[in-house]
Short mmCIF file of C-alpha atoms and ligand atoms in Angstrom, two decimals:
data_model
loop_
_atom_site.label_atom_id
_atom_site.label_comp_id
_atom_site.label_asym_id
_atom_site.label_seq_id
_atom_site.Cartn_x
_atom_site.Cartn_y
_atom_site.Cartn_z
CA UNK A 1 -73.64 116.81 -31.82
CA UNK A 2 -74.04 119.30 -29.53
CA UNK A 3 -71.09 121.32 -28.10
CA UNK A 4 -70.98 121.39 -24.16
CA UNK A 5 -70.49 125.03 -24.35
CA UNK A 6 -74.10 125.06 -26.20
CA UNK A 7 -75.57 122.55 -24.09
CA UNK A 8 -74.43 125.20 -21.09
CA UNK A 9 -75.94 127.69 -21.96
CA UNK A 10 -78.85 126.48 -22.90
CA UNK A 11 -79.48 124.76 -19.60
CA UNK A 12 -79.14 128.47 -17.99
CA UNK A 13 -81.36 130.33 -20.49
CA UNK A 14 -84.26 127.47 -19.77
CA UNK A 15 -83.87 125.86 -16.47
CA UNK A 16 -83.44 122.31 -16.15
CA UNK A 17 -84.58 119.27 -16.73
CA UNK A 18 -83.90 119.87 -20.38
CA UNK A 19 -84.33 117.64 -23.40
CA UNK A 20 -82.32 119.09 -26.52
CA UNK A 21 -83.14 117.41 -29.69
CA UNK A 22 -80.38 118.33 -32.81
CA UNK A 23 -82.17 118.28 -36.41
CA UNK A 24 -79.29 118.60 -38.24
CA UNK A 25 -78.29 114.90 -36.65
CA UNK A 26 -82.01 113.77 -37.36
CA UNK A 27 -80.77 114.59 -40.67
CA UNK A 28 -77.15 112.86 -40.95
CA UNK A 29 -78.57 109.64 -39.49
CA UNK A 30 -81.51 109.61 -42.05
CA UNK A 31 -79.14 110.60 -44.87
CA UNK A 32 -76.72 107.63 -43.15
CA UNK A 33 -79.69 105.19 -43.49
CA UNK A 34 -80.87 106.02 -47.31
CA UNK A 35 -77.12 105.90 -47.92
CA UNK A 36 -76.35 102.44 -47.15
CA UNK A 37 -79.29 100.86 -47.81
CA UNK A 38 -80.72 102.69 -50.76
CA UNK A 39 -82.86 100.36 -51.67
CA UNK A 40 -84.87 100.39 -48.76
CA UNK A 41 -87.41 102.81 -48.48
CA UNK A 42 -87.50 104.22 -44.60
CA UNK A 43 -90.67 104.57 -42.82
CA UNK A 44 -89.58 106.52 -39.19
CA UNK A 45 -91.36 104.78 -36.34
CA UNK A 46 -92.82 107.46 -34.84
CA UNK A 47 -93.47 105.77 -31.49
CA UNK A 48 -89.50 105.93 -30.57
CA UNK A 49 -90.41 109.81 -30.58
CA UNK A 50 -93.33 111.05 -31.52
CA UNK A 51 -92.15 115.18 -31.46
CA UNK A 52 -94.41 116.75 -34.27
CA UNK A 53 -91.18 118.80 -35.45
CA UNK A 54 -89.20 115.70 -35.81
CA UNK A 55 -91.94 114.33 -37.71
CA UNK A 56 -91.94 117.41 -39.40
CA UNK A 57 -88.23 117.23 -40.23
CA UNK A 58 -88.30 113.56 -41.26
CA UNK A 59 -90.76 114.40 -43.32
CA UNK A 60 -88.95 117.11 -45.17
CA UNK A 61 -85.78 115.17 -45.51
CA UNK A 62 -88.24 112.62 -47.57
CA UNK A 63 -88.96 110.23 -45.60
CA UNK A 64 -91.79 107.92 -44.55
CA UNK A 65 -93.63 107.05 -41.28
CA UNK A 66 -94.52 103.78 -39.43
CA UNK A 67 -97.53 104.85 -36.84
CA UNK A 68 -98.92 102.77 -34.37
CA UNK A 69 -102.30 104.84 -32.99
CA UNK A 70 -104.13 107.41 -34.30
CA UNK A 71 -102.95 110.66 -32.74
CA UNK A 72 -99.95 109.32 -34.58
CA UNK A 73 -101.33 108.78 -37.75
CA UNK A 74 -102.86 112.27 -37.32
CA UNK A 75 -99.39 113.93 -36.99
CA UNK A 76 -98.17 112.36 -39.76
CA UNK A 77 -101.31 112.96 -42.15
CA UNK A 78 -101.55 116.87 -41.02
CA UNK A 79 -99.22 116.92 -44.15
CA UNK A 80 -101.56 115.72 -46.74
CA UNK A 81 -104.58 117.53 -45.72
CA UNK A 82 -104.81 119.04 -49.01
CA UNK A 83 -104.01 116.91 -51.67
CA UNK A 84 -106.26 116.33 -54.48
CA UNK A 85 -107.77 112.60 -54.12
CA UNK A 86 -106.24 110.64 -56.45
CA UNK A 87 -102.44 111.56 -54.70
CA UNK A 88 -103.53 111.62 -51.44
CA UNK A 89 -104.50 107.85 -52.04
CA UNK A 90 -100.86 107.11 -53.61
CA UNK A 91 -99.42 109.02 -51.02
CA UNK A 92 -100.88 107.18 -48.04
CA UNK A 93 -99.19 104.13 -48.95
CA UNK A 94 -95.52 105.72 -49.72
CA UNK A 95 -95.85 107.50 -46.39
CA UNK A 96 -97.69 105.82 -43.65
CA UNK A 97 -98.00 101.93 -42.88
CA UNK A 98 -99.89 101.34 -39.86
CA UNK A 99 -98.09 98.68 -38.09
CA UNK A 100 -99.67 98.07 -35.11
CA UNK A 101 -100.68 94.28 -35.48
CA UNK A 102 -103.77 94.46 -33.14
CA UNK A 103 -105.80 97.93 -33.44
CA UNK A 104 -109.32 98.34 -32.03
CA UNK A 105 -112.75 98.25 -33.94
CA UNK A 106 -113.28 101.90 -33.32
CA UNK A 107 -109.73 102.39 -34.78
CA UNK A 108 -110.08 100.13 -37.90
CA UNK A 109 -113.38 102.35 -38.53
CA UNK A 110 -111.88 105.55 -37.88
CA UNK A 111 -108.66 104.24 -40.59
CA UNK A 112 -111.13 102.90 -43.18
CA UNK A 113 -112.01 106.32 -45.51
CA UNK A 114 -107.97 106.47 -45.92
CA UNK A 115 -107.58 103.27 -47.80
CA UNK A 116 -104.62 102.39 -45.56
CA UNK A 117 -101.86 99.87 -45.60
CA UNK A 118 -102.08 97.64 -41.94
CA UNK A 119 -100.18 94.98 -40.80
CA UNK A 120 -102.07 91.91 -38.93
CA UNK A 121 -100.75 88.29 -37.28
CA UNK A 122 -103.83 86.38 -36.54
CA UNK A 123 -107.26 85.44 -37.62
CA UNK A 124 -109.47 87.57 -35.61
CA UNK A 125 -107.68 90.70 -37.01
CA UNK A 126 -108.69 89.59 -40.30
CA UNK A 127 -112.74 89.53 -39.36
CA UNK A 128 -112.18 92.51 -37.86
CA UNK A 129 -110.36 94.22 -40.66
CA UNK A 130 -112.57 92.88 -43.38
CA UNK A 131 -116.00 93.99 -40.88
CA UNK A 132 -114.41 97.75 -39.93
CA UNK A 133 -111.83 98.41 -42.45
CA UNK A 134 -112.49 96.44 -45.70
CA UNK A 135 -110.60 99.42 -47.63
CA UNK A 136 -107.05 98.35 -45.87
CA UNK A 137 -104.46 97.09 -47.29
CA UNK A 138 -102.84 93.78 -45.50
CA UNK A 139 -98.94 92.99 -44.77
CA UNK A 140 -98.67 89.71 -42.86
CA UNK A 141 -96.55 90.41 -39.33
CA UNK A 142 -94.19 87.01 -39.31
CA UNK A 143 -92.65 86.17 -36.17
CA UNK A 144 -88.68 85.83 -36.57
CA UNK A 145 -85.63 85.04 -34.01
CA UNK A 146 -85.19 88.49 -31.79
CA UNK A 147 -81.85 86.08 -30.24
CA UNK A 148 -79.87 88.88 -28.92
CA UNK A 149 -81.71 91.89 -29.31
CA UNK A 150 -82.02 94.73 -26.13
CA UNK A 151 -86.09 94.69 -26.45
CA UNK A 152 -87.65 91.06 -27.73
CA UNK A 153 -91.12 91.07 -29.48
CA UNK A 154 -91.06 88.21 -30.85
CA UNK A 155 -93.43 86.69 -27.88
CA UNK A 156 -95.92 89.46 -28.70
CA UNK A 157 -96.12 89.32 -32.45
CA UNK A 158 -95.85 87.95 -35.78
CA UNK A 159 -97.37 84.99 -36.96
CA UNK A 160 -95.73 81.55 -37.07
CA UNK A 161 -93.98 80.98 -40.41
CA UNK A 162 -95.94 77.35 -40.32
CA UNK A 163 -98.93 79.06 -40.44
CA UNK A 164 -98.21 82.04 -42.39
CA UNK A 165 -99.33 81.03 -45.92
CA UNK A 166 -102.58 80.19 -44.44
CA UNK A 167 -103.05 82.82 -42.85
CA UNK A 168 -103.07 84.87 -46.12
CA UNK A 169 -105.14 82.50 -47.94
CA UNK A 170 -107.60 83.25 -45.37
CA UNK A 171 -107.50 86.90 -46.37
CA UNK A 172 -107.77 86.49 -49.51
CA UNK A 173 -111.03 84.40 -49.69
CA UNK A 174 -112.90 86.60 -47.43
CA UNK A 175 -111.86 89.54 -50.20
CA UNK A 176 -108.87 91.59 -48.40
CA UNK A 177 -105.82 92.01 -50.33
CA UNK A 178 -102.42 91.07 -48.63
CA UNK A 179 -99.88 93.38 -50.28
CA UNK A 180 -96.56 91.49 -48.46
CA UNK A 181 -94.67 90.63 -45.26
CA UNK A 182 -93.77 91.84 -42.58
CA UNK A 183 -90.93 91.64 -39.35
CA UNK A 184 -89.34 92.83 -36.63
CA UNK A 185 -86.34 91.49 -35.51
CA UNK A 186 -86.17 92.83 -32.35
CA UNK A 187 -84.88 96.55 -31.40
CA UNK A 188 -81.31 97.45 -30.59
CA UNK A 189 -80.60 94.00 -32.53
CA UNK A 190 -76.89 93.79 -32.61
CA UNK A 191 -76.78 90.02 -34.05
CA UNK A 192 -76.89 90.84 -37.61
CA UNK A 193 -78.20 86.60 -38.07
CA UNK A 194 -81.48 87.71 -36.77
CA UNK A 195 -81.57 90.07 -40.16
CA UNK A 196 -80.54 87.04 -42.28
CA UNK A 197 -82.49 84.23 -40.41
CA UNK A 198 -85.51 87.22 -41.09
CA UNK A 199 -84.67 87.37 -44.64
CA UNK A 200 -84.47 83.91 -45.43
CA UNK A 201 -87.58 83.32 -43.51
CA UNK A 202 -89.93 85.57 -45.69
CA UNK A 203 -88.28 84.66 -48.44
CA UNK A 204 -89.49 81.29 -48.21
CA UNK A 205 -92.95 82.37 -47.39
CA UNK A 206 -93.03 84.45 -50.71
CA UNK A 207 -92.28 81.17 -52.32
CA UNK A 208 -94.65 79.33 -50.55
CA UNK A 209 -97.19 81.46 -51.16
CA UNK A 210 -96.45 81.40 -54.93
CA UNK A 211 -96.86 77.70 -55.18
CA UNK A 212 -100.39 77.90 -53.79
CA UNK A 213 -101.45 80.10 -55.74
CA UNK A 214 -101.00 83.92 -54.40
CA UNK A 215 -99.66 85.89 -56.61
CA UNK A 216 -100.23 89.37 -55.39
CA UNK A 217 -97.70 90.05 -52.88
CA UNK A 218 -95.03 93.13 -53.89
CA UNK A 219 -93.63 94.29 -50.62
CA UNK A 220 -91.47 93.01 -47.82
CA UNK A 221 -91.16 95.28 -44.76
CA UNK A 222 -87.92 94.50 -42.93
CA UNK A 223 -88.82 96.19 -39.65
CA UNK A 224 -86.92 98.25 -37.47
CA UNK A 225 -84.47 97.17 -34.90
CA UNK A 226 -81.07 98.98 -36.36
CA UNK A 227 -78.88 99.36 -33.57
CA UNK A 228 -77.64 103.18 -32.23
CA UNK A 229 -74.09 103.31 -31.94
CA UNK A 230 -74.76 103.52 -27.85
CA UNK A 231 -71.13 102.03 -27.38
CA UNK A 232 -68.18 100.67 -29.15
CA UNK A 233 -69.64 97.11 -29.05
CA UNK A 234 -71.94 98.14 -31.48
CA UNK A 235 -70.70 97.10 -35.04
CA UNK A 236 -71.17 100.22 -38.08
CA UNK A 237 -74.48 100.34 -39.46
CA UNK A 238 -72.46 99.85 -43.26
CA UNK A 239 -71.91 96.54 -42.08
CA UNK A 240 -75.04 95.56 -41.02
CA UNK A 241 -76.33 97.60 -44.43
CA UNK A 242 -74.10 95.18 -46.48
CA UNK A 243 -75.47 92.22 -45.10
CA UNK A 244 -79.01 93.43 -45.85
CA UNK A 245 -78.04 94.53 -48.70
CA UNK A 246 -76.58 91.00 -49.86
CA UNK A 247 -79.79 89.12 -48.69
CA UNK A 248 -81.99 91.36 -50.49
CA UNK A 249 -80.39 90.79 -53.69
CA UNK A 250 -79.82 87.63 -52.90
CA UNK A 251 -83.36 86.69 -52.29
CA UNK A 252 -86.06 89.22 -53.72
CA UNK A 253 -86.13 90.56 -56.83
CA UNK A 254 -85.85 93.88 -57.92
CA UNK A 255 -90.40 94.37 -58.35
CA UNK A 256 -90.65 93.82 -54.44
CA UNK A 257 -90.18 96.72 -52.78
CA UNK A 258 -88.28 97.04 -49.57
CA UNK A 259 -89.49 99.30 -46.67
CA UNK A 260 -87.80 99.70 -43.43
CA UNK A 261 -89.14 100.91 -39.88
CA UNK A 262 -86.14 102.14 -38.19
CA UNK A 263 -87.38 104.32 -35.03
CA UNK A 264 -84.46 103.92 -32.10
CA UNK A 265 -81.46 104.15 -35.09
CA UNK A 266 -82.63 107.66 -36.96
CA UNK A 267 -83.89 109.32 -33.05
CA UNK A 268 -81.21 107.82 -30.53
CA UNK A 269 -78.09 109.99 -31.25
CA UNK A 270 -80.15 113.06 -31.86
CA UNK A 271 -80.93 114.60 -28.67
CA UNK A 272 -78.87 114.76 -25.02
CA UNK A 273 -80.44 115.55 -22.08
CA UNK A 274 -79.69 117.94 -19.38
CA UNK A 275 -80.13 117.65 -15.45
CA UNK A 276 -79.20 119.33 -12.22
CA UNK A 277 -78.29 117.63 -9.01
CA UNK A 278 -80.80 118.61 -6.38
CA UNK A 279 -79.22 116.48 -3.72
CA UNK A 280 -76.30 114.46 -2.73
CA UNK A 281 -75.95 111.78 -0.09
CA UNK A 282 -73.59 109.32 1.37
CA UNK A 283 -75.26 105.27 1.56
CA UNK A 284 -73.48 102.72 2.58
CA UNK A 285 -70.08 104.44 2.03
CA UNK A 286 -71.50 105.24 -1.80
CA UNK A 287 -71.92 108.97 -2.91
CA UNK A 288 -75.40 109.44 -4.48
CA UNK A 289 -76.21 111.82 -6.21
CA UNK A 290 -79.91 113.27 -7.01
CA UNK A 291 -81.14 114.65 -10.27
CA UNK A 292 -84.05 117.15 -11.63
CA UNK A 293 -84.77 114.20 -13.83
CA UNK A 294 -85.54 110.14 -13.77
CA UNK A 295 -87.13 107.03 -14.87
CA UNK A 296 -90.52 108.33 -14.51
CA UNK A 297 -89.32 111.19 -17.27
CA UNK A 298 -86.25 111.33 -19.72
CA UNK A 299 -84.75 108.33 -18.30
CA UNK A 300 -87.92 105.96 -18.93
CA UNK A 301 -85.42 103.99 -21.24
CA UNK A 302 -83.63 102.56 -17.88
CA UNK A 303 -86.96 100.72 -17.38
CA UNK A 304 -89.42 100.26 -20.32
CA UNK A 305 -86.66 100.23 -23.12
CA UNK A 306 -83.69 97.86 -21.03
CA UNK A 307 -81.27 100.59 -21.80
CA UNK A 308 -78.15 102.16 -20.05
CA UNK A 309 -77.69 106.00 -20.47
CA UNK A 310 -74.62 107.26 -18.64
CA UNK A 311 -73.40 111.02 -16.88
CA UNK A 312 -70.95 113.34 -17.86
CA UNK A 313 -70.69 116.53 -15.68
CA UNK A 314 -68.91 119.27 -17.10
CA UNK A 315 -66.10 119.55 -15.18
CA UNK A 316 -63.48 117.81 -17.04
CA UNK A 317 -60.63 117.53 -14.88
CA UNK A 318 -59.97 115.66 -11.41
CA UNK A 319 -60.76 112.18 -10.11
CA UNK A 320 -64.04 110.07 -10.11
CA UNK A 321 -65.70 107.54 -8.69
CA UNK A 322 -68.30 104.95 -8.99
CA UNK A 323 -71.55 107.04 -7.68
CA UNK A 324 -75.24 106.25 -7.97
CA UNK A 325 -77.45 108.97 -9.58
CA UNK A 326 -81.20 108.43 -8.52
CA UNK A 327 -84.55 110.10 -10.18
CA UNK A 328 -86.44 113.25 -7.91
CA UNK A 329 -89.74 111.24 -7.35
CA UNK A 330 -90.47 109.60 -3.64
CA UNK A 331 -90.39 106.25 -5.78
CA UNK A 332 -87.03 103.39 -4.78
CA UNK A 333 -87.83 102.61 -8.45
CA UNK A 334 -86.39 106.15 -9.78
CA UNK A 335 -82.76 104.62 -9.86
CA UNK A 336 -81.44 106.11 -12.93
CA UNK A 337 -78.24 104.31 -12.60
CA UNK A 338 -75.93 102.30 -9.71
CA UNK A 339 -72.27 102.50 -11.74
CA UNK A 340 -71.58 106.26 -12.81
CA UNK A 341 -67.87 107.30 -12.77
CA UNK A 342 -68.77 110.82 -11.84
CA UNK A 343 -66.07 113.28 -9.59
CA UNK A 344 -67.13 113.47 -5.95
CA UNK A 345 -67.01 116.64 -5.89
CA UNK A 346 -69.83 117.82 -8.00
CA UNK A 347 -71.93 120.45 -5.93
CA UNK A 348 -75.77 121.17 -5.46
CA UNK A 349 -76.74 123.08 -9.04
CA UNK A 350 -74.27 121.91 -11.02
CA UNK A 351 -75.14 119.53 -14.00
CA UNK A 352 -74.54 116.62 -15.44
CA UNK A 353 -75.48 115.62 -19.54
CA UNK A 354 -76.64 111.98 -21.24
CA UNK A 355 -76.04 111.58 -24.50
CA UNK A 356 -77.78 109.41 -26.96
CA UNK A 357 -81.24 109.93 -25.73
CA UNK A 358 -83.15 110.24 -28.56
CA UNK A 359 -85.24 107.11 -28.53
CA UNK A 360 -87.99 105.80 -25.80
CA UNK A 361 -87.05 108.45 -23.50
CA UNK A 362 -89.13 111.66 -23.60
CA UNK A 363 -91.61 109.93 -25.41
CA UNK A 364 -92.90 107.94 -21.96
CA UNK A 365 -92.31 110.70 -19.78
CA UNK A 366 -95.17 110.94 -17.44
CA UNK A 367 -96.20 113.36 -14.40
CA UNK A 368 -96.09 111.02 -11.46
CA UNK A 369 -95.51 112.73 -7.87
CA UNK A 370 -95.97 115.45 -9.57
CA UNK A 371 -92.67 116.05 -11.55
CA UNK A 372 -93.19 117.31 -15.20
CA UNK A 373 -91.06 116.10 -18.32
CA UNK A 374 -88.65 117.68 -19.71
CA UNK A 375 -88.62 121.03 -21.24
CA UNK A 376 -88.10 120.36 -25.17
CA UNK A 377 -85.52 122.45 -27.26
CA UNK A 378 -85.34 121.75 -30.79
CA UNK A 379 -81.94 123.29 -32.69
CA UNK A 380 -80.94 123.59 -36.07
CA UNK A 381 -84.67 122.32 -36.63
C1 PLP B 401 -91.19 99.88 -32.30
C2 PLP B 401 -91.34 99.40 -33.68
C3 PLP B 401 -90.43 99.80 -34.66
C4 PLP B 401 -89.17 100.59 -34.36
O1 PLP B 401 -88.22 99.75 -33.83
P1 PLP B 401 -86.71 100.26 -33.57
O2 PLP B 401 -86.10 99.11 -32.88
O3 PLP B 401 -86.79 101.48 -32.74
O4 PLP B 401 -86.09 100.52 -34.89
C5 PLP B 401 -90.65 99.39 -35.96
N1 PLP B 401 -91.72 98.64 -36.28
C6 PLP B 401 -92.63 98.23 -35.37
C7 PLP B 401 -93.79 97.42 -35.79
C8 PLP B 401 -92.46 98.59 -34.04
O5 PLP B 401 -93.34 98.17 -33.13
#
């Protein structure tokens, strides 16, 4: 992590509200990831933050990329550019899956020349793949239990497992090729069950789909969902990894390969952000205090991602108390948080740091009341 000392003086040399992203922990936590789960092959959702140098480092490091649009797929593909043919086409696959379950005509057209791997959860997607796309390949999306986890898709996505198997019969006979499943369990999912429940799930699908007939499925996606370590109610990832780990064996052999789309647990812990208090106030007998940055910017999290970030100012000594620290924009909804232990003494200019910022926080930062994001400053990158 950064030091606070860094973190300082960076804040002086560029003005606040600052957004400080640390490679060398995009590295650790990807290094973490292959580590304890080696073999799952990691494809970095680029959605939780979609920085073309973290893509860049990601990439570098060796791994993989789960996109979602197009300009996405377009920062991730900049890298490929000039292959010859023939390994650009093996190459798509091992790098990018394209697992947005519902994607536009114009977008299936504009994906066809690339031969890509998609994921779908319904029938319409498969007229529409097989009319604008009939190069893609297919992984089914299965809906599984998100019980538990901070942000539930489950009521979004993923086909019912009673329907599954007929749902990739019904690809097949119109001519597309499903390659495999599937899942998300849920992001920030700290009930490891949902993982197993997951597991057990496709497995049985596999075997379904074997016994009518379907032989040509090789790859099980296990989704993303792999908790940060925001607090100390979060269990190690190892342990979560050795569950995984024991399913997996468990319950696909060793010819299906395993991907993984872990966005929030390789960003999260890489990047702190940096803001100044531009106002303070007294409200009903509570101190508030106001910041350069909010939930229209950096702190987007508080609202479209159900997370918590807290303060720390950096003066480390003397008392604190509970304080409310509120976005800059004319908006009641720019409440960045009600419960921050925070001194009561903290002056206009000085700053305050959130750690643990990495994921679904820059990334929706918008320019409402006229407020920009973040300034972005990438070290050890
Ligand atoms: C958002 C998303 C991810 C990443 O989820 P995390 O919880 O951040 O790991 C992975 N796969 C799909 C399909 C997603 O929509």
């Amino acid at each position: 992590m950064v030091s606070r000392r860094e973190l300082k003086k960076l804040a002086e040399q560029n003005g606040t509200p600052l957004f400080v992203v640390d490679h060398d922990q995009l590295r650790k936590n990807y290094a973490t990831f292959k580590k304890y789960l080696p073999r799952v092959q990691a494809y970095y959702a680029v959605k939780a933050n979609s920085d073309p140098a973290i893509v860049k480092t990601f990439y570098e490091a060796g791994c993989s990329f789960d996109v979602a649009s197009m300009p996405e797929f377009k920062i991730v593909y900049q890298y490929i550019k000039d292959m010859p043919d023939k390994q650009r086409q093996d190459w798509i696959w091992d790098k990018i899956i394209y697992a947005n379950p519902i994607k536009a005509n114009e977008t299936l057209q504009e994906l066809n020349p690339y031969k890509p791997l998609v994921t779908y959860d319904n029938y319409e997607e498969i007229r529409k793949i097989k009319k604008y796309a009939p190069q893609a390949g297919l992984a089914l999306r299965l809906k599984v239990p998100n019980t538990g986890a901070m942000v539930e898709l489950s009521s979004k996505f993923g086909a019912a497992p009673g329907e599954a198997v007929d749902m990739i019969l019904a690809a097949d006979k119109v001519g597309l090729t499903v390659e495999g499943l599937s899942f998300h369990v849920g992001s920030q999912t700290t009930n490891f069950d949902n993982y197993v429940a997951a597991l057990n799930l496709a497995s049985n699908i596999f075997r379904e789909a074997q016994g009518r007939g379907y032989n040509k499925m090789f790859l099980l996606d296990i989704g993303g969902g792999f908790p940060a370590p925001y607090d100390d109610g979060v269990r190690p990832f190892r342990e979560l990894a050795r569950t995984i780990n024991r399913e997996l064996d468990r319950l696909f052999p060793k010819k299906i390969q395993i991907l993984a789309e872990p966005g929030r647990f390789l960003v999260a812990t890489a990047a702190t952000a940096v803001s100044k208090i531009i106002g303070k106030a007294v409200r009903d007998g509570k101190l508030c205090y106001y910041i350069d940055d909010g939930v229209y910017h950096t702190f987007s999290g508080v609202i479209f991602d159900h997370c918590h970030y807290h303060f720390k100012s950096f003066k480390r000594r003397g008392p604190t108390q509970v304080c409310s620290v509120f976005g800059p924009t004319c908006d009641a909804l720019d409440v960045v948080s009600l419960v921050e232990q925070l001194p009561p003494d903290l002056k206009l200019g000085d700053l305050l740091y959130s750690e643990n910022i990495g994921a679904y926080s820059h990334a929706s930062s918008t320019y409402f009341n006229g407020f920009p994001p973040a300034k972005v400053i990438h070290i050890n990158a």
